[in-house]
PDB file of C-alpha atoms in Angstrom:
ATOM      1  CA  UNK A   1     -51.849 -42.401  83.959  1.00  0.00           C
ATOM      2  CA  UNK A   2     -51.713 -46.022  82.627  1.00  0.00           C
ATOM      3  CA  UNK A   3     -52.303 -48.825  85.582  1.00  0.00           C
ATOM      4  CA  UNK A   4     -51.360 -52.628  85.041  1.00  0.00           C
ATOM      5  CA  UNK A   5     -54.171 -54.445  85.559  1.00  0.00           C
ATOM      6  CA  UNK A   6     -52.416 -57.796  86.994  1.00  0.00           C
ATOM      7  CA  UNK A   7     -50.174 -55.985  89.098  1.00  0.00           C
ATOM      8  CA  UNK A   8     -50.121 -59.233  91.967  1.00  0.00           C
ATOM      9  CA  UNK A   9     -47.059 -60.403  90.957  1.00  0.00           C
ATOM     10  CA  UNK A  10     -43.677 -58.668  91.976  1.00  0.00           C
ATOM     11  CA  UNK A  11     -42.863 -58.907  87.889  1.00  0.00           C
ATOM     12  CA  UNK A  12     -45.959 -56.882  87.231  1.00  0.00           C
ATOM     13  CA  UNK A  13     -45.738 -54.555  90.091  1.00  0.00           C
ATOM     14  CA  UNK A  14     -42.182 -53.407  88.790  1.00  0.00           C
ATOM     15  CA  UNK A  15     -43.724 -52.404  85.408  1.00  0.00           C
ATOM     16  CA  UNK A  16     -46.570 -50.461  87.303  1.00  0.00           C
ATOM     17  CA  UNK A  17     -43.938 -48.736  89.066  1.00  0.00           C
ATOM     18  CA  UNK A  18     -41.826 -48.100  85.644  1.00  0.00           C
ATOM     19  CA  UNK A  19     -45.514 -46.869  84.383  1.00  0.00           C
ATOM     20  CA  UNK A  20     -45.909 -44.101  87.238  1.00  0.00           C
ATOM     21  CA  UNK A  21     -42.067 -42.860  86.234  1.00  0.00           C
ATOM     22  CA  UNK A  22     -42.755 -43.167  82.646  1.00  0.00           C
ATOM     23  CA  UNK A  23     -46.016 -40.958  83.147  1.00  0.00           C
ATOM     24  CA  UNK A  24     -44.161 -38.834  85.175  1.00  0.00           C
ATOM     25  CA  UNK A  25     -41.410 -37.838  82.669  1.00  0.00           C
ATOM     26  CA  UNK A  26     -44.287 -37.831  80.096  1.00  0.00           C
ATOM     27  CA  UNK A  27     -45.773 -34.963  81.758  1.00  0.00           C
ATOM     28  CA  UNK A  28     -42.582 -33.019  81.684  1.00  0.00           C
ATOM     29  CA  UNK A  29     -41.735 -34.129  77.885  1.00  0.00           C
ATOM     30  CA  UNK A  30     -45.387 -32.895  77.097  1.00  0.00           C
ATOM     31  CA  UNK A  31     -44.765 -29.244  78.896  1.00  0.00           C
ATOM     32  CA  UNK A  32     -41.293 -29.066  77.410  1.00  0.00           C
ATOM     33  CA  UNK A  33     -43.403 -29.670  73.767  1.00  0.00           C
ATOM     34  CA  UNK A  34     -41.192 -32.753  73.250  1.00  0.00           C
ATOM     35  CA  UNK A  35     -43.091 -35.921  74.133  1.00  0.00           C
ATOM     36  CA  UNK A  36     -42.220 -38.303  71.531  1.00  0.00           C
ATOM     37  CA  UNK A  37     -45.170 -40.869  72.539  1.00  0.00           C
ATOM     38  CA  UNK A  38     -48.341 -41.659  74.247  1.00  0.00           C
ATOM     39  CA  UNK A  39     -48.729 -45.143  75.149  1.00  0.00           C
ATOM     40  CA  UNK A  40     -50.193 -47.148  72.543  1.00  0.00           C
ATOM     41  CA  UNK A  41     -53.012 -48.551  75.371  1.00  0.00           C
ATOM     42  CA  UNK A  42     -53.897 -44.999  76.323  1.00  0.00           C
ATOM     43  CA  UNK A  43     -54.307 -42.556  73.553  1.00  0.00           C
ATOM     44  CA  UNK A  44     -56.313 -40.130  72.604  1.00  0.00           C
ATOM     45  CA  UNK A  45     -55.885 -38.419  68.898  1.00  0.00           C
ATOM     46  CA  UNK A  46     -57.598 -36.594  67.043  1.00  0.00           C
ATOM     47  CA  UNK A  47     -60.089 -38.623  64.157  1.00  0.00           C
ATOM     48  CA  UNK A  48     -59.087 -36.423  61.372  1.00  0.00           C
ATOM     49  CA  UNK A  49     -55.261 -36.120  62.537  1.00  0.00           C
ATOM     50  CA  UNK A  50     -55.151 -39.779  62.635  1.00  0.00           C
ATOM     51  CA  UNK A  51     -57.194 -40.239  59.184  1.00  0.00           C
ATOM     52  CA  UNK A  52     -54.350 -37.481  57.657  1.00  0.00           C
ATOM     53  CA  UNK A  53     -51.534 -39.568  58.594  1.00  0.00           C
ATOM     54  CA  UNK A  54     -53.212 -43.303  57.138  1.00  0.00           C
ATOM     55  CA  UNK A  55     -54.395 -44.765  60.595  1.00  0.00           C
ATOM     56  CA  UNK A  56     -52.350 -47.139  62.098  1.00  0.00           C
ATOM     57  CA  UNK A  57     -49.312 -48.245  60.663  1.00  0.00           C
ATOM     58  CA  UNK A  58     -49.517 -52.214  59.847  1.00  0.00           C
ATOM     59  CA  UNK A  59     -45.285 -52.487  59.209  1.00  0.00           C
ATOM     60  CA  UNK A  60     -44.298 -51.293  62.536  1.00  0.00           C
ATOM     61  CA  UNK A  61     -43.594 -52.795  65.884  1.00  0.00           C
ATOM     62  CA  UNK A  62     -44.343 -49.609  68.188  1.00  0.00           C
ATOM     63  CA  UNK A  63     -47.150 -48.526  66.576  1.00  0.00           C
ATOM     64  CA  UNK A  64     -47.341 -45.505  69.232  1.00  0.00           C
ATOM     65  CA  UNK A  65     -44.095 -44.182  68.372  1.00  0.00           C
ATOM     66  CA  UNK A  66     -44.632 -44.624  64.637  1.00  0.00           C
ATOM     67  CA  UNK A  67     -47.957 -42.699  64.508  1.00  0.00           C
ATOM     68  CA  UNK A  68     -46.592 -39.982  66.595  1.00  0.00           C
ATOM     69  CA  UNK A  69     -43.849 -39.620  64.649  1.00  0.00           C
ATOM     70  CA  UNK A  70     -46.197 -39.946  61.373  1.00  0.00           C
ATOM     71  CA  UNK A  71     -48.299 -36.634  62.830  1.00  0.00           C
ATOM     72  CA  UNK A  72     -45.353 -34.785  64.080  1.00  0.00           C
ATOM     73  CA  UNK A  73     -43.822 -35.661  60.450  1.00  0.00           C
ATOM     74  CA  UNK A  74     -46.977 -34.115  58.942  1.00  0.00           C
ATOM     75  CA  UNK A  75     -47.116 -31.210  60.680  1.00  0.00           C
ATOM     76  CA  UNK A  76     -43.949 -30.220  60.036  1.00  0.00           C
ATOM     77  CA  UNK A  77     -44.722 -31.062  56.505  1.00  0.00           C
ATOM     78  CA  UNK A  78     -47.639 -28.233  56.813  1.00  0.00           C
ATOM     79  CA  UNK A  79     -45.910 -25.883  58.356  1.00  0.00           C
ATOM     80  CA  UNK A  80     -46.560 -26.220  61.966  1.00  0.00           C
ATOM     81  CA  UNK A  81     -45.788 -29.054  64.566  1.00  0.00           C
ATOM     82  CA  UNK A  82     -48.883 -30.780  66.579  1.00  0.00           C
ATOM     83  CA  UNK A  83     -49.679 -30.899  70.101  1.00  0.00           C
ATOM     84  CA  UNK A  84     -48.667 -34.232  71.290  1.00  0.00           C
ATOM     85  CA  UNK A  85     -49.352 -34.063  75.257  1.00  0.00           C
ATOM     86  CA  UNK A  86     -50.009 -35.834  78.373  1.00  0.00           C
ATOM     87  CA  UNK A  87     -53.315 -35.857  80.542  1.00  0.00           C
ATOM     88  CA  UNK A  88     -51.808 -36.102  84.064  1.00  0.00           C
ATOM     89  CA  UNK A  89     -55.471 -36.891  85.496  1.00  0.00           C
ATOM     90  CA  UNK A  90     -56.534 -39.644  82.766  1.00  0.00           C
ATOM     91  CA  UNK A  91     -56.237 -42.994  83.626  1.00  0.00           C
ATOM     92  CA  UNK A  92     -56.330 -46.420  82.185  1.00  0.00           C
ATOM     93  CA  UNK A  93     -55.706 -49.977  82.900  1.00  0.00           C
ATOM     94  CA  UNK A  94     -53.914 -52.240  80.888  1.00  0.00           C
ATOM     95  CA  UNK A  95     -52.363 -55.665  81.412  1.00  0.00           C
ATOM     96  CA  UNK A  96     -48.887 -56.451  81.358  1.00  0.00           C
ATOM     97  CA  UNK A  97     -46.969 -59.690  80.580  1.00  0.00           C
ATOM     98  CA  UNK A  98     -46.586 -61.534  84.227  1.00  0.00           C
ATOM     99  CA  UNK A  99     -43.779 -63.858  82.930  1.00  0.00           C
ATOM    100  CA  UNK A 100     -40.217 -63.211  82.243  1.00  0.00           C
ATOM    101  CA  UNK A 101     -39.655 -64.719  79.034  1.00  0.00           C
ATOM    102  CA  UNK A 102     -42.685 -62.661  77.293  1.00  0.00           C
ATOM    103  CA  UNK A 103     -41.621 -59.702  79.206  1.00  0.00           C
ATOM    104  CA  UNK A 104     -38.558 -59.798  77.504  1.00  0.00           C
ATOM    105  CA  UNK A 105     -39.730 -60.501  74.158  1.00  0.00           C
ATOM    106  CA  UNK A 106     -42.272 -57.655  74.446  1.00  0.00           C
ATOM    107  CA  UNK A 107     -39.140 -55.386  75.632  1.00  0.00           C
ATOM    108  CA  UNK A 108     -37.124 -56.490  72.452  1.00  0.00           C
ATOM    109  CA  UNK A 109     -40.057 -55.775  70.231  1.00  0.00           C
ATOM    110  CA  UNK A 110     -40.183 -52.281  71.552  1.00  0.00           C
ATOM    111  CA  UNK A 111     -36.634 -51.738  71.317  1.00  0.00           C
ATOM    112  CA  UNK A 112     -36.221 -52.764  67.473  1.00  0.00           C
ATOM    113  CA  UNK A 113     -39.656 -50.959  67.086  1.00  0.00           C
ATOM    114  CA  UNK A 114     -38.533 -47.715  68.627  1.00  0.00           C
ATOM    115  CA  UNK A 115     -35.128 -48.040  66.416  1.00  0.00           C
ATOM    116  CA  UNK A 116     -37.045 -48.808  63.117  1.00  0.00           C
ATOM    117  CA  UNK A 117     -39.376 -45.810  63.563  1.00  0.00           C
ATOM    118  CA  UNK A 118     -36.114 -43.050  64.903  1.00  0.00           C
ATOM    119  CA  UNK A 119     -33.997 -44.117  61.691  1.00  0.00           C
ATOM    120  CA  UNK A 120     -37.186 -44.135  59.388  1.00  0.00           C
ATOM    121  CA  UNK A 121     -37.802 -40.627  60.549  1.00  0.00           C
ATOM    122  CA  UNK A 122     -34.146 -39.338  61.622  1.00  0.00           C
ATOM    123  CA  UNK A 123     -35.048 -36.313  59.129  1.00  0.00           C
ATOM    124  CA  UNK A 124     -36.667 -34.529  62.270  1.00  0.00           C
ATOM    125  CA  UNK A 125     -33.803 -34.433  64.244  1.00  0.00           C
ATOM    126  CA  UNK A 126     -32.043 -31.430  64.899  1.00  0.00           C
ATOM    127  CA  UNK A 127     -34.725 -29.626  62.738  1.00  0.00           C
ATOM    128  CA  UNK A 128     -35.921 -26.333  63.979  1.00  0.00           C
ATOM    129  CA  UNK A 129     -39.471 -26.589  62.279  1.00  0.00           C
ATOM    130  CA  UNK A 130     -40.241 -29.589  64.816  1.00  0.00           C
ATOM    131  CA  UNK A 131     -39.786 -27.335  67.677  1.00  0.00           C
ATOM    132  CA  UNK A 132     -39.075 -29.140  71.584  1.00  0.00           C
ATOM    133  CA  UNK A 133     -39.281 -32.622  69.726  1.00  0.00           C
ATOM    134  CA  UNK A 134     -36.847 -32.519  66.634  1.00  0.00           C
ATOM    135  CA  UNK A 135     -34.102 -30.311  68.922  1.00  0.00           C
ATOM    136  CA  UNK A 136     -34.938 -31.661  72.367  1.00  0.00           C
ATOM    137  CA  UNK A 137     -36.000 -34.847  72.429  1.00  0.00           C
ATOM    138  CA  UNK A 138     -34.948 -36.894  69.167  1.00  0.00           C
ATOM    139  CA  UNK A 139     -31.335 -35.979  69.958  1.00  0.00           C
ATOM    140  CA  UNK A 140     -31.403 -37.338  72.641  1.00  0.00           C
ATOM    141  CA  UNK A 141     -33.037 -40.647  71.524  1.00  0.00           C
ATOM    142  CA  UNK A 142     -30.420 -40.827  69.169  1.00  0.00           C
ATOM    143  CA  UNK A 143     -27.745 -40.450  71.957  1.00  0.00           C
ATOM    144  CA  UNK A 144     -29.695 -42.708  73.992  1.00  0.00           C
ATOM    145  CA  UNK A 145     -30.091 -45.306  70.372  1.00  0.00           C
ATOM    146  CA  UNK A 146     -26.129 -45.063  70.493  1.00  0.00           C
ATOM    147  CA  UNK A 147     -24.995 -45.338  73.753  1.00  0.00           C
ATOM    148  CA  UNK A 148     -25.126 -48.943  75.270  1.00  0.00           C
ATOM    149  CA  UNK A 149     -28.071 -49.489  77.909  1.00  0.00           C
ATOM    150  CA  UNK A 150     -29.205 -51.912  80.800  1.00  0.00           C
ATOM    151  CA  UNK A 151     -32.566 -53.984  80.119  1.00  0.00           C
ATOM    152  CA  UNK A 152     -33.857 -51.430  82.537  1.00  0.00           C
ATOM    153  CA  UNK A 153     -32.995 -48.133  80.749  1.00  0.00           C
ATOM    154  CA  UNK A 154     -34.684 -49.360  77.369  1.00  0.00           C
ATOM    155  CA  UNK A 155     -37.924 -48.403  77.763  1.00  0.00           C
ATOM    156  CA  UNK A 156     -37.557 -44.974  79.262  1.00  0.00           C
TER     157      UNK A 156
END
């Protein structure tokens, strides 16, 4: 589980609170084979996996999503689909933005981020071969992509 470090503020206490939730529905994502990303600040993958796929993308604004999407992408690819899951007992610490204005500009990033990466790879959804996360969980980021949204449903 990811903890904000500067978590004094009631700004940065909200996100920790939207960190426990977004853990939480990680872990069920993860069981359900469907988690679509770790958080960038806490993840653990696999050297060679990560050396397969090229690393870290440099032209993306979610990194996480991209390189999750990059190994489910390969996998497929290879015939199988990889194990992306949640450690409920790991923990990290990570600080957060404890002002509005580059709260907000770090909550647009992700949005245009996580858009950029779903159309780049919108060949996974609906697609069998992907298992939980190309017929679970990508259709429903699309629905979620299309449907309009509060500030506070974005990062979910």
């Amino acid at each position: 589980m990811v903890s904000v470090r500067n978590a004094a503020s009631l700004l940065t206490r909200h996100q920790y609170a939207e960190y426990v939730k977004n853990g939480i529905v990680r872990i069920g994502w993860s069981a359900l084979g469907a988690l679509e990303q770790v958080p960038g600040a806490f993840a653990g993958i696999r050297a060679s996996a990560f050396r397969a796929v090229g690393g870290f993308p440099t032209d993306s604004l979610t990194e996480d999503y991209e390189l999750t999407y990059r190994l489910v992408a390969r996998g497929v690819a290879d015939g199988h689909v990889p194990l992306v899951v949640t450690v409920p007992l790991a923990q990290g610490v990570h600080g957060r933005p404890a002002h509005r204005s580059r709260l907000r500009a770090s909550a647009d990033a992700l949005v245009r981020g996580f858009l950029s990466t779903l159309f780049r790879f919108r060949h996974l959804i609906g697609r069998p071969g992907a298992g939980g996360f190309g017929m679970v969980r990508l259709p429903l980021k699309l629905v979620d992509a299309i449907l309009p949204s509060s500030p506070s449903r974005r990062s979910s």
